[in-house]
mmCIF file of C-alpha atoms in Angstrom:
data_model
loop_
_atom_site.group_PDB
_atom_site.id
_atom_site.type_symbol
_atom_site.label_atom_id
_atom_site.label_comp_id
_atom_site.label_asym_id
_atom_site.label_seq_id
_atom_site.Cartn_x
_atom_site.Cartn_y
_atom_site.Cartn_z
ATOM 1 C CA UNK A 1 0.000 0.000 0.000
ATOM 2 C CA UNK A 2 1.238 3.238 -0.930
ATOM 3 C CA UNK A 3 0.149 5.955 1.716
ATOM 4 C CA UNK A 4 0.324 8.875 -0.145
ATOM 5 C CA UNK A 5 -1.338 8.064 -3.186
ATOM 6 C CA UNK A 6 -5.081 7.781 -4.616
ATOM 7 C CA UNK A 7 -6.755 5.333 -2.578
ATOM 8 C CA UNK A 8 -9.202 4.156 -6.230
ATOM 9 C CA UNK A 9 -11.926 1.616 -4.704
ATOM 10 C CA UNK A 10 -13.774 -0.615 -6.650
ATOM 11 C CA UNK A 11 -16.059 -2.852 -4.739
ATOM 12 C CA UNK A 12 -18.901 -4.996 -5.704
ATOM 13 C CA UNK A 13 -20.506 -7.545 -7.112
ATOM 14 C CA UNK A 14 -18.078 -9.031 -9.929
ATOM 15 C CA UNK A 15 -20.412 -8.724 -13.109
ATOM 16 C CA UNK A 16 -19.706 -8.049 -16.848
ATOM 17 C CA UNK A 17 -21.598 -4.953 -16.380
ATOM 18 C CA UNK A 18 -20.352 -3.368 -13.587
ATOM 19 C CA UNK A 19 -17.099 -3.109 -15.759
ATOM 20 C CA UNK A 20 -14.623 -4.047 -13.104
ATOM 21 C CA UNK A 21 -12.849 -5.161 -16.683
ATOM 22 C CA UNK A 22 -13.085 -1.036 -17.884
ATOM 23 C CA UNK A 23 -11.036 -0.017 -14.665
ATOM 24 C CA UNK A 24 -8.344 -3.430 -15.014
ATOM 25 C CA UNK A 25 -7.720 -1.473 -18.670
ATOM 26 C CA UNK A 26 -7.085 1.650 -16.924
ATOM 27 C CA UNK A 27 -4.715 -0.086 -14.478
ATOM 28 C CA UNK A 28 -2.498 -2.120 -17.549
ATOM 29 C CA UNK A 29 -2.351 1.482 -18.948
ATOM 30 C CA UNK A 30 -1.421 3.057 -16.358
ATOM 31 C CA UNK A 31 0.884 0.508 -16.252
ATOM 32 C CA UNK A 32 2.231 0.462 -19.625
ATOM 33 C CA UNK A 33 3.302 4.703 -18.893
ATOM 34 C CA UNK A 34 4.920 4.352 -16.442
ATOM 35 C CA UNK A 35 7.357 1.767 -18.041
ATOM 36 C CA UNK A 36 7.245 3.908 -21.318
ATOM 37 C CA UNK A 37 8.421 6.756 -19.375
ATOM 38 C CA UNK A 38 9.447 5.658 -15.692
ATOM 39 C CA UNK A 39 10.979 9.601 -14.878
ATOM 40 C CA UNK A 40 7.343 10.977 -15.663
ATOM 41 C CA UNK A 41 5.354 13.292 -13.423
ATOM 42 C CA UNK A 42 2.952 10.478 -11.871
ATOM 43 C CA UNK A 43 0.331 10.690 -8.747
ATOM 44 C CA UNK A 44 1.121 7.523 -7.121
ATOM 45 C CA UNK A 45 -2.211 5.137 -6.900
ATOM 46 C CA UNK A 46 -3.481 2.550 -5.413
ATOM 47 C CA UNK A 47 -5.995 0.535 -7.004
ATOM 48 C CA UNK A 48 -8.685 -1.964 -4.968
ATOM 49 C CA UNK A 49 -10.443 -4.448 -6.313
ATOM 50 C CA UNK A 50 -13.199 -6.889 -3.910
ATOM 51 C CA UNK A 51 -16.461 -8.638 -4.909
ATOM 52 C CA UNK A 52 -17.257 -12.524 -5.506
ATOM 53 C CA UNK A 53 -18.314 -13.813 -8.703
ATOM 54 C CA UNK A 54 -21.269 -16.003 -9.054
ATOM 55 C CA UNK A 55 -20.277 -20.004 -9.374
ATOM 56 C CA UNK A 56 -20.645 -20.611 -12.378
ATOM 57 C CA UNK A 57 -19.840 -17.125 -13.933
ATOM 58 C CA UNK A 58 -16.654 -17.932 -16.403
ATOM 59 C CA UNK A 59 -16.149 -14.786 -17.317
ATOM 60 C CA UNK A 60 -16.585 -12.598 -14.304
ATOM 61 C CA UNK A 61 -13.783 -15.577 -12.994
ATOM 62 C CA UNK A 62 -11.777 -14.542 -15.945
ATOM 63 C CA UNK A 63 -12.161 -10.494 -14.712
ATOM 64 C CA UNK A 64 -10.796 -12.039 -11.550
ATOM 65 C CA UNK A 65 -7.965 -13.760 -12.855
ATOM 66 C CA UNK A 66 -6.988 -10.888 -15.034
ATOM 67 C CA UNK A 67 -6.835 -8.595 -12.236
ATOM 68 C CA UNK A 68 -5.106 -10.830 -9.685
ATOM 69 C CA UNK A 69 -2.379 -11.418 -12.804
ATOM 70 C CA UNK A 70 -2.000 -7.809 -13.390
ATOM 71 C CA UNK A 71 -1.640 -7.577 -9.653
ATOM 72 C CA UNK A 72 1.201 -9.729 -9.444
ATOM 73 C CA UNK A 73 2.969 -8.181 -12.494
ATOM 74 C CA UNK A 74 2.742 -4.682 -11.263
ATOM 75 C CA UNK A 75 3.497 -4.884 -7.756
ATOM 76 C CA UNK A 76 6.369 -6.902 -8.600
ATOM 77 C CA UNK A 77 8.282 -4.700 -11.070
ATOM 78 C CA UNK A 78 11.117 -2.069 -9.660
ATOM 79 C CA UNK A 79 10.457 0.357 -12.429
ATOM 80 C CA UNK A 80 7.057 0.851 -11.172
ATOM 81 C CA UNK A 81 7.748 1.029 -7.280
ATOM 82 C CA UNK A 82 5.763 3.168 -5.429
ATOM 83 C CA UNK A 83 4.139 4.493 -8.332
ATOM 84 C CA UNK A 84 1.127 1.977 -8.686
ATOM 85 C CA UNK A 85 -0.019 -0.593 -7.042
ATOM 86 C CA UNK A 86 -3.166 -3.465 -6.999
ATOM 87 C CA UNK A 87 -5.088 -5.284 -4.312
ATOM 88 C CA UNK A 88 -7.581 -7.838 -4.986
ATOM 89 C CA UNK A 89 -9.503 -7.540 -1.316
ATOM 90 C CA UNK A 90 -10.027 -11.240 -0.685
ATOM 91 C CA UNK A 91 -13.263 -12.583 0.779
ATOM 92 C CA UNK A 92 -14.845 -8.885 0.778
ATOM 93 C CA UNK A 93 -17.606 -9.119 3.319
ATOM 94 C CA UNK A 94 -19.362 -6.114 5.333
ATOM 95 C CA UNK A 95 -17.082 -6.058 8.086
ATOM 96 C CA UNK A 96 -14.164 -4.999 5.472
ATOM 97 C CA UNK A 97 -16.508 -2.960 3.791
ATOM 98 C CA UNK A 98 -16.225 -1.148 7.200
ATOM 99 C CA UNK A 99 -12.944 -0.492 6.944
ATOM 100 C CA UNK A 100 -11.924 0.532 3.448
ATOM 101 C CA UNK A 101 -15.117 2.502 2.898
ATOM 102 C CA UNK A 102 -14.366 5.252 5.080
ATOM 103 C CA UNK A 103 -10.707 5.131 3.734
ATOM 104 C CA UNK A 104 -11.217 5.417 -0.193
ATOM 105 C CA UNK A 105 -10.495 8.573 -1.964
ATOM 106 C CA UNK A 106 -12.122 7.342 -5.351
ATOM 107 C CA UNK A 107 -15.444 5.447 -5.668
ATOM 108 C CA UNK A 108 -15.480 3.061 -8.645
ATOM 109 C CA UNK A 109 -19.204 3.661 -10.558
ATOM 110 C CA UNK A 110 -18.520 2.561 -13.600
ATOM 111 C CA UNK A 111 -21.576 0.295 -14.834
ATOM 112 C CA UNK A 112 -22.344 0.825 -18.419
ATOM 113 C CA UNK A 113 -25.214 3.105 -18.503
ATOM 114 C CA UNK A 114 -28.547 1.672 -18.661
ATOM 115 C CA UNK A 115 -27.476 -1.282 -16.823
ATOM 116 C CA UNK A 116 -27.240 -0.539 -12.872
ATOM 117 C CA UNK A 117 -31.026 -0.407 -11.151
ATOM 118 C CA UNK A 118 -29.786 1.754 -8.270
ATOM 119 C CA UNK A 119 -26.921 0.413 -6.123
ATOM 120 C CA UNK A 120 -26.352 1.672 -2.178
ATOM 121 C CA UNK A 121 -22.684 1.590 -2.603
ATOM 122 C CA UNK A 122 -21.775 4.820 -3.891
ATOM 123 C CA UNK A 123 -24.093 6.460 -1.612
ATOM 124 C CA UNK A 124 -22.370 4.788 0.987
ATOM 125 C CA UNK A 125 -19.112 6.201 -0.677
ATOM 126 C CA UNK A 126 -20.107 9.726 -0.943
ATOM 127 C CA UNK A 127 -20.919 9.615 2.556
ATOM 128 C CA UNK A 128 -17.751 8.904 3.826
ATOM 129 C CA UNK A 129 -16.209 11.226 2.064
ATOM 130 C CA UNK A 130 -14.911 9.598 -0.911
ATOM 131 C CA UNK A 131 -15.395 11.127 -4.868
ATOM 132 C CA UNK A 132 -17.545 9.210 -7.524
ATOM 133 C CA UNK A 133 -15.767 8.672 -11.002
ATOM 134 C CA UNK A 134 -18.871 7.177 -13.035
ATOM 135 C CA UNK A 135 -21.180 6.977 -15.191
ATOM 136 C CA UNK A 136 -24.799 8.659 -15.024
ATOM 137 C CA UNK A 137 -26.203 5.526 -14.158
ATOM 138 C CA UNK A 138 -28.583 4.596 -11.262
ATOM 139 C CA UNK A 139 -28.072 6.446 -8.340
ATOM 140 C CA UNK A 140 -24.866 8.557 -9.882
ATOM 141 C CA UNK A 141 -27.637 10.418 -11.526
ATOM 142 C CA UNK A 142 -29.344 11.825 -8.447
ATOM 143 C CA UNK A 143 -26.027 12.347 -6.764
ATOM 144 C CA UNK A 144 -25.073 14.478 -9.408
ATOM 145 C CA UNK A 145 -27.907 16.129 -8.920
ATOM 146 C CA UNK A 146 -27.378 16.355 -4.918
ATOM 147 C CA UNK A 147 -23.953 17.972 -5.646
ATOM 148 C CA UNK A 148 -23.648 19.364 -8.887
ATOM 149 C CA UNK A 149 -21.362 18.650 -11.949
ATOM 150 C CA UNK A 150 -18.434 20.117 -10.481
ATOM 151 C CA UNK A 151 -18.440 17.485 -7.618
ATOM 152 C CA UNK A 152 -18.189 14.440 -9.526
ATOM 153 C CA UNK A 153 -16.525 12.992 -11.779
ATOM 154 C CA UNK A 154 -19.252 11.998 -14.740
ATOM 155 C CA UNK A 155 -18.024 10.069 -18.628
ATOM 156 C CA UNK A 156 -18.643 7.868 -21.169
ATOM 157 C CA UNK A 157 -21.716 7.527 -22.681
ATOM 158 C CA UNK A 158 -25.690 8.424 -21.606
ATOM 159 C CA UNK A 159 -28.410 5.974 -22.156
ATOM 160 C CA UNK A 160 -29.309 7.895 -25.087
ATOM 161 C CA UNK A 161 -26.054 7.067 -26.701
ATOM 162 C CA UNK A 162 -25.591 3.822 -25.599
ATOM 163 C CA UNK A 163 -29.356 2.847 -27.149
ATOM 164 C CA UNK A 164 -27.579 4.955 -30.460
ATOM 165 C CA UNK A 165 -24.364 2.848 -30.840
ATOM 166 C CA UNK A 166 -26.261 -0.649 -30.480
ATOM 167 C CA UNK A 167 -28.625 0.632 -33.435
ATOM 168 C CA UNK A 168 -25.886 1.858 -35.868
ATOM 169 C CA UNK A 169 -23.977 -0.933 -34.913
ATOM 170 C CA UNK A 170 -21.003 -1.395 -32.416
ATOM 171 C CA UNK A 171 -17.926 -2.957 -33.400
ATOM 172 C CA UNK A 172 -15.066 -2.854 -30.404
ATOM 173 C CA UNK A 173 -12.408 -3.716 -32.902
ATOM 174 C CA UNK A 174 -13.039 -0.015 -34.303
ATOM 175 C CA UNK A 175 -12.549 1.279 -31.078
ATOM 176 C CA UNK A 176 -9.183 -0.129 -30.743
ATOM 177 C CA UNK A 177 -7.916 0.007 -33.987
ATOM 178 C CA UNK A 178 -8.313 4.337 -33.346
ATOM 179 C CA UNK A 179 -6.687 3.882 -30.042
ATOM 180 C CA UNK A 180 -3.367 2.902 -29.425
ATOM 181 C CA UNK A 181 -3.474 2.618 -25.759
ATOM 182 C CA UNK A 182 -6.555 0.340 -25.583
ATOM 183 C CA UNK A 183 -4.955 -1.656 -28.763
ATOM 184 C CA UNK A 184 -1.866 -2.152 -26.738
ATOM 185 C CA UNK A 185 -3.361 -3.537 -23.721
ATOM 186 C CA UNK A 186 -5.868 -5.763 -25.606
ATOM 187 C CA UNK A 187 -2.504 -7.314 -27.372
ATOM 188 C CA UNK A 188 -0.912 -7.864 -23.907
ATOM 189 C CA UNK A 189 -3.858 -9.915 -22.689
ATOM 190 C CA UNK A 190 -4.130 -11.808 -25.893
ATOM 191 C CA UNK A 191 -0.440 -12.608 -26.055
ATOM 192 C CA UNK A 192 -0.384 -14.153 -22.299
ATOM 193 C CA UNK A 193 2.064 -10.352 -21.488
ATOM 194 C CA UNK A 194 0.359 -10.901 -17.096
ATOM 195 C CA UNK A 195 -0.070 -14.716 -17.964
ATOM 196 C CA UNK A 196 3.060 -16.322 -18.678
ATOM 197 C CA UNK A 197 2.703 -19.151 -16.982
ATOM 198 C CA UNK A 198 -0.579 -20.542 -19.017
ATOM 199 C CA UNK A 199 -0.287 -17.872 -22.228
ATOM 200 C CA UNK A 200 -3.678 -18.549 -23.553
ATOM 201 C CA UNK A 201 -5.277 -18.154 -19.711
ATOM 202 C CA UNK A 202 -7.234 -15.806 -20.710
ATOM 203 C CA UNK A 203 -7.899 -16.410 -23.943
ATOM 204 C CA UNK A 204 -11.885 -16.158 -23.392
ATOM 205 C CA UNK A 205 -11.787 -12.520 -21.825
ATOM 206 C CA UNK A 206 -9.340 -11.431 -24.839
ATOM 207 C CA UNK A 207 -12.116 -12.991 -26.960
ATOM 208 C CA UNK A 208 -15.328 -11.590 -25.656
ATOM 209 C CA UNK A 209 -13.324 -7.760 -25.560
ATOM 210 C CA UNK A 210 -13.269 -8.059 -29.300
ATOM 211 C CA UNK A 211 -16.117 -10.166 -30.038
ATOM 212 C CA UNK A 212 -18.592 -9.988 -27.301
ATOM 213 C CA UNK A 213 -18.178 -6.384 -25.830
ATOM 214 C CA UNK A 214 -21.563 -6.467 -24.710
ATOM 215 C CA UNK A 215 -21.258 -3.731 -22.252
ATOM 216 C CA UNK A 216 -18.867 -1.409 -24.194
ATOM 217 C CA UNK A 217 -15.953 -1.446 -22.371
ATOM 218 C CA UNK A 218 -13.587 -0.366 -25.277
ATOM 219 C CA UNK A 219 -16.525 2.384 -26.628
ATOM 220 C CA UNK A 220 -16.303 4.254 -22.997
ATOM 221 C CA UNK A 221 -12.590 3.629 -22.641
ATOM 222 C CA UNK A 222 -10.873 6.339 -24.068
ATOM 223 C CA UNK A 223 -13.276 8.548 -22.155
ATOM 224 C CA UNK A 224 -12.868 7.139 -18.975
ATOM 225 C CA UNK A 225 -8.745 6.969 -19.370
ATOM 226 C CA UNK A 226 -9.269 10.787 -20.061
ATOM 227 C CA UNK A 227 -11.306 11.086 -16.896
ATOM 228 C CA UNK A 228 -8.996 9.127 -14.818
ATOM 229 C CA UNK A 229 -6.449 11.752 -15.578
ATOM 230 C CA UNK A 230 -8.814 14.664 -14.666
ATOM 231 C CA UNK A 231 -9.098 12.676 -11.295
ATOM 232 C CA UNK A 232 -5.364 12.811 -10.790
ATOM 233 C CA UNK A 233 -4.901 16.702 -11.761
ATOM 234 C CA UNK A 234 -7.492 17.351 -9.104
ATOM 235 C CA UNK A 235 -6.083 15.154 -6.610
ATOM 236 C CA UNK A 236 -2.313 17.290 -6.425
ATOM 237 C CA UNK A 237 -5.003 19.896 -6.231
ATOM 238 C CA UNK A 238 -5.825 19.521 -2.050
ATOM 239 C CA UNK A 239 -7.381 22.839 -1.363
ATOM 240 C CA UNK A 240 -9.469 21.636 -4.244
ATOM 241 C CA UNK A 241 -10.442 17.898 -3.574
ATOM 242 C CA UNK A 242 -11.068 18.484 0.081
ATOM 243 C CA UNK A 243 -13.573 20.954 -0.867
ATOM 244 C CA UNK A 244 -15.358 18.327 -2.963
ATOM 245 C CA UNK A 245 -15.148 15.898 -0.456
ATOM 246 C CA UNK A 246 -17.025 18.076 2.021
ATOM 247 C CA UNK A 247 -19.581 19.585 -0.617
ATOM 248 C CA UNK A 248 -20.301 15.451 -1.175
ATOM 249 C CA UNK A 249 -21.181 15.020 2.439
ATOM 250 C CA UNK A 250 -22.844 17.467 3.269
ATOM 251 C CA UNK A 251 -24.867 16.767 0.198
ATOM 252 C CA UNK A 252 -25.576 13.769 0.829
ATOM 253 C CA UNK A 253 -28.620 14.362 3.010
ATOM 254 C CA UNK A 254 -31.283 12.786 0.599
ATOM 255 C CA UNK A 255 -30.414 9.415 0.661
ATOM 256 C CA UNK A 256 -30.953 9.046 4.790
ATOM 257 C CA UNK A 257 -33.124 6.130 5.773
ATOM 258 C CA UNK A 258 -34.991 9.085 7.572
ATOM 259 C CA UNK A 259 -36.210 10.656 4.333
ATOM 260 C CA UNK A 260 -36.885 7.878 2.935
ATOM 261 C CA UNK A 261 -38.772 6.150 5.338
ATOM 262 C CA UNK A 262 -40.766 9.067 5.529
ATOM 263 C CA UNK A 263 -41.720 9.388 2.139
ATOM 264 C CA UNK A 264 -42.205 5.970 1.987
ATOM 265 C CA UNK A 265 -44.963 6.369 4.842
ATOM 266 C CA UNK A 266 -46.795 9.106 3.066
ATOM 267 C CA UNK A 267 -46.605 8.321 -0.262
ATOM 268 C CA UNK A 268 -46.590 4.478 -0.372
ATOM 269 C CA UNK A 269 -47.902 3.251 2.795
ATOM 270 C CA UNK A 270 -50.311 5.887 3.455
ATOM 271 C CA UNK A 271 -49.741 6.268 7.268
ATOM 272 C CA UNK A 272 -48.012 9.360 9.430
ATOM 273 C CA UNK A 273 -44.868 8.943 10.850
ATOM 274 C CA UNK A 274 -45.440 8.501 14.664
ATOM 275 C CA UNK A 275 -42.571 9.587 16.841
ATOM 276 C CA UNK A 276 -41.277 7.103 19.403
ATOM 277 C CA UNK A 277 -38.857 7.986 22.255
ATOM 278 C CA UNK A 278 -36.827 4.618 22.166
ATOM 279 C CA UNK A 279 -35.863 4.281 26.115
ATOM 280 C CA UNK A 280 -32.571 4.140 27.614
ATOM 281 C CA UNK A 281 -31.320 0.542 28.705
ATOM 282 C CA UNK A 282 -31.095 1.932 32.271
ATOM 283 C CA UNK A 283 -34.811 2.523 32.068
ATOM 284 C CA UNK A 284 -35.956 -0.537 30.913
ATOM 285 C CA UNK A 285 -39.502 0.331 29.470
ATOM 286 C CA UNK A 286 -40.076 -0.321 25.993
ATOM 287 C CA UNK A 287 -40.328 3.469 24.709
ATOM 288 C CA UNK A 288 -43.224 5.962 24.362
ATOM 289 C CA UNK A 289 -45.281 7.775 21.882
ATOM 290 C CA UNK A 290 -45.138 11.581 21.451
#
């Protein structure tokens, strides 16, 4: 762990979708600059990964593998150092979820738009202080709303778009072809570059990147490496990112379990709220209405 750097959280559910793929890309190319050029101006990071895949899900296994290969690549090369590093948080659970929460610096919202019904996560996130790189998907949307444009970090592409490239007709080799970063990082997983071991490992995930991109991972890329870097401008900025980080928790207020309990009584249940002075243990009485 690198204690001065980006603490870049991605947590959840392991799922095609939720593009924990999208962010591995971002890793390799971080990855592949720094080796390029290791003398560089570079905002050290480190990036966590945690979420279980379902049994019998090969390719959100294969996300997995990738990321626990990149892992050991990375962390284990001189020339990178203290410059990046990867954690795959084993056996993430609540009571972790505890602990790194409050500690991230980046939340990790990445779902391909359209996709995500409305997660807890980032709330959770936002909360504790952290700042939301993602797309407006599910909840991002209203916490955009909550605390403006300015306070979070929003790509890729809108439902609108997304519904607009599947009609035309997406292609991720076209993608790649017009971007050498993404091509060169596709080539390293093909070729077996974090796999030597068992070259054609991951032969699958290469596969379904080119011919299965079902959740446009290499369409948003070049948007989201572009927004990664924003992230890292703004982070040498402190004046700057503390100020986000407060105007996120303090705007935050709308997704209490008090508001929405309440509205929930009004407009769903159709009762009042009734207020109920809980006792003390030292008391021992039940509580009382007001």
């Amino acid at each position: 762990m690198i204690t001065n750097s980006i603490y870049d959280v991605h947590v959840k559910r392991i799922h095609e979708y939720k593009r924990q793929l999208l962010n591995a890309l971002h890793v390799i190319t971080l990855y592949n600059r720094i080796k390029a050029d290791p003398t560089a101006k570079n905002v050290p990071r480190t990036v966590m990964f945690g979420g279980k895949a379902a049994p019998g899900y090969h390719m959100a296994k294969q996300i997995i593998k990738l990321i626990n290969s990149v892992a050991t690549v990375v962390n284990n090369d001189p020339i990178v150092g203290d410059k990046l590093k990867v954690v795959y948080l084993e056996n993430y659970r609540v009571s972790m979820a505890e602990k790194i929460i409050p500690a991230a610096d980046l939340s990790e919202q990445i779902s391909t738009a359209g996709t995500e019904a409305s997660g807890t996560g980032n709330m959770k996130f936002m909360l504790n202080g952290a700042l939301t790189i993602g797309t407006l998907d599910g909840a991002n949307v209203e916490m955009q709303e909550e605390c403006g444009k300015e306070n979070i970090f929003i790509f890729g592409m809108t439902v609108d778009d997304v519904t607009e490239l599947q009609k035309r007709g997406y292609n991720a080799n076209d993608f790649i072809a017009k971007n050498a970063e993404l091509a060169q990082c596709i080539d390293q997983i093909e070729t077996g570059y974090f796999t030597q071991d068992s070259p054609d490992l991951l032969k699958d995930l290469a596969n379904s990147i080119r011919h299965h991109d079902r959740f446009l991972v290499c369409a948003d890329y070049e948007a989201f490496i572009k927004k990664q870097d924003e992230v890292s401008q703004t982070f040498l900025d402190r004046q700057k990112w503390i100020k986000m980080c407060l105007h996120n928790i303090a705007s935050c207020g709308k997704f209490s379990t008090d508001r929405t309990i309440s509205e929930y009584a009004t407009q769903i249940w159709g009762v009042e709220p009734n207020s109920i002075r809980l006792a003390a243990p030292y008391e021992g009485a039940e509580g009382t209405n007001e």
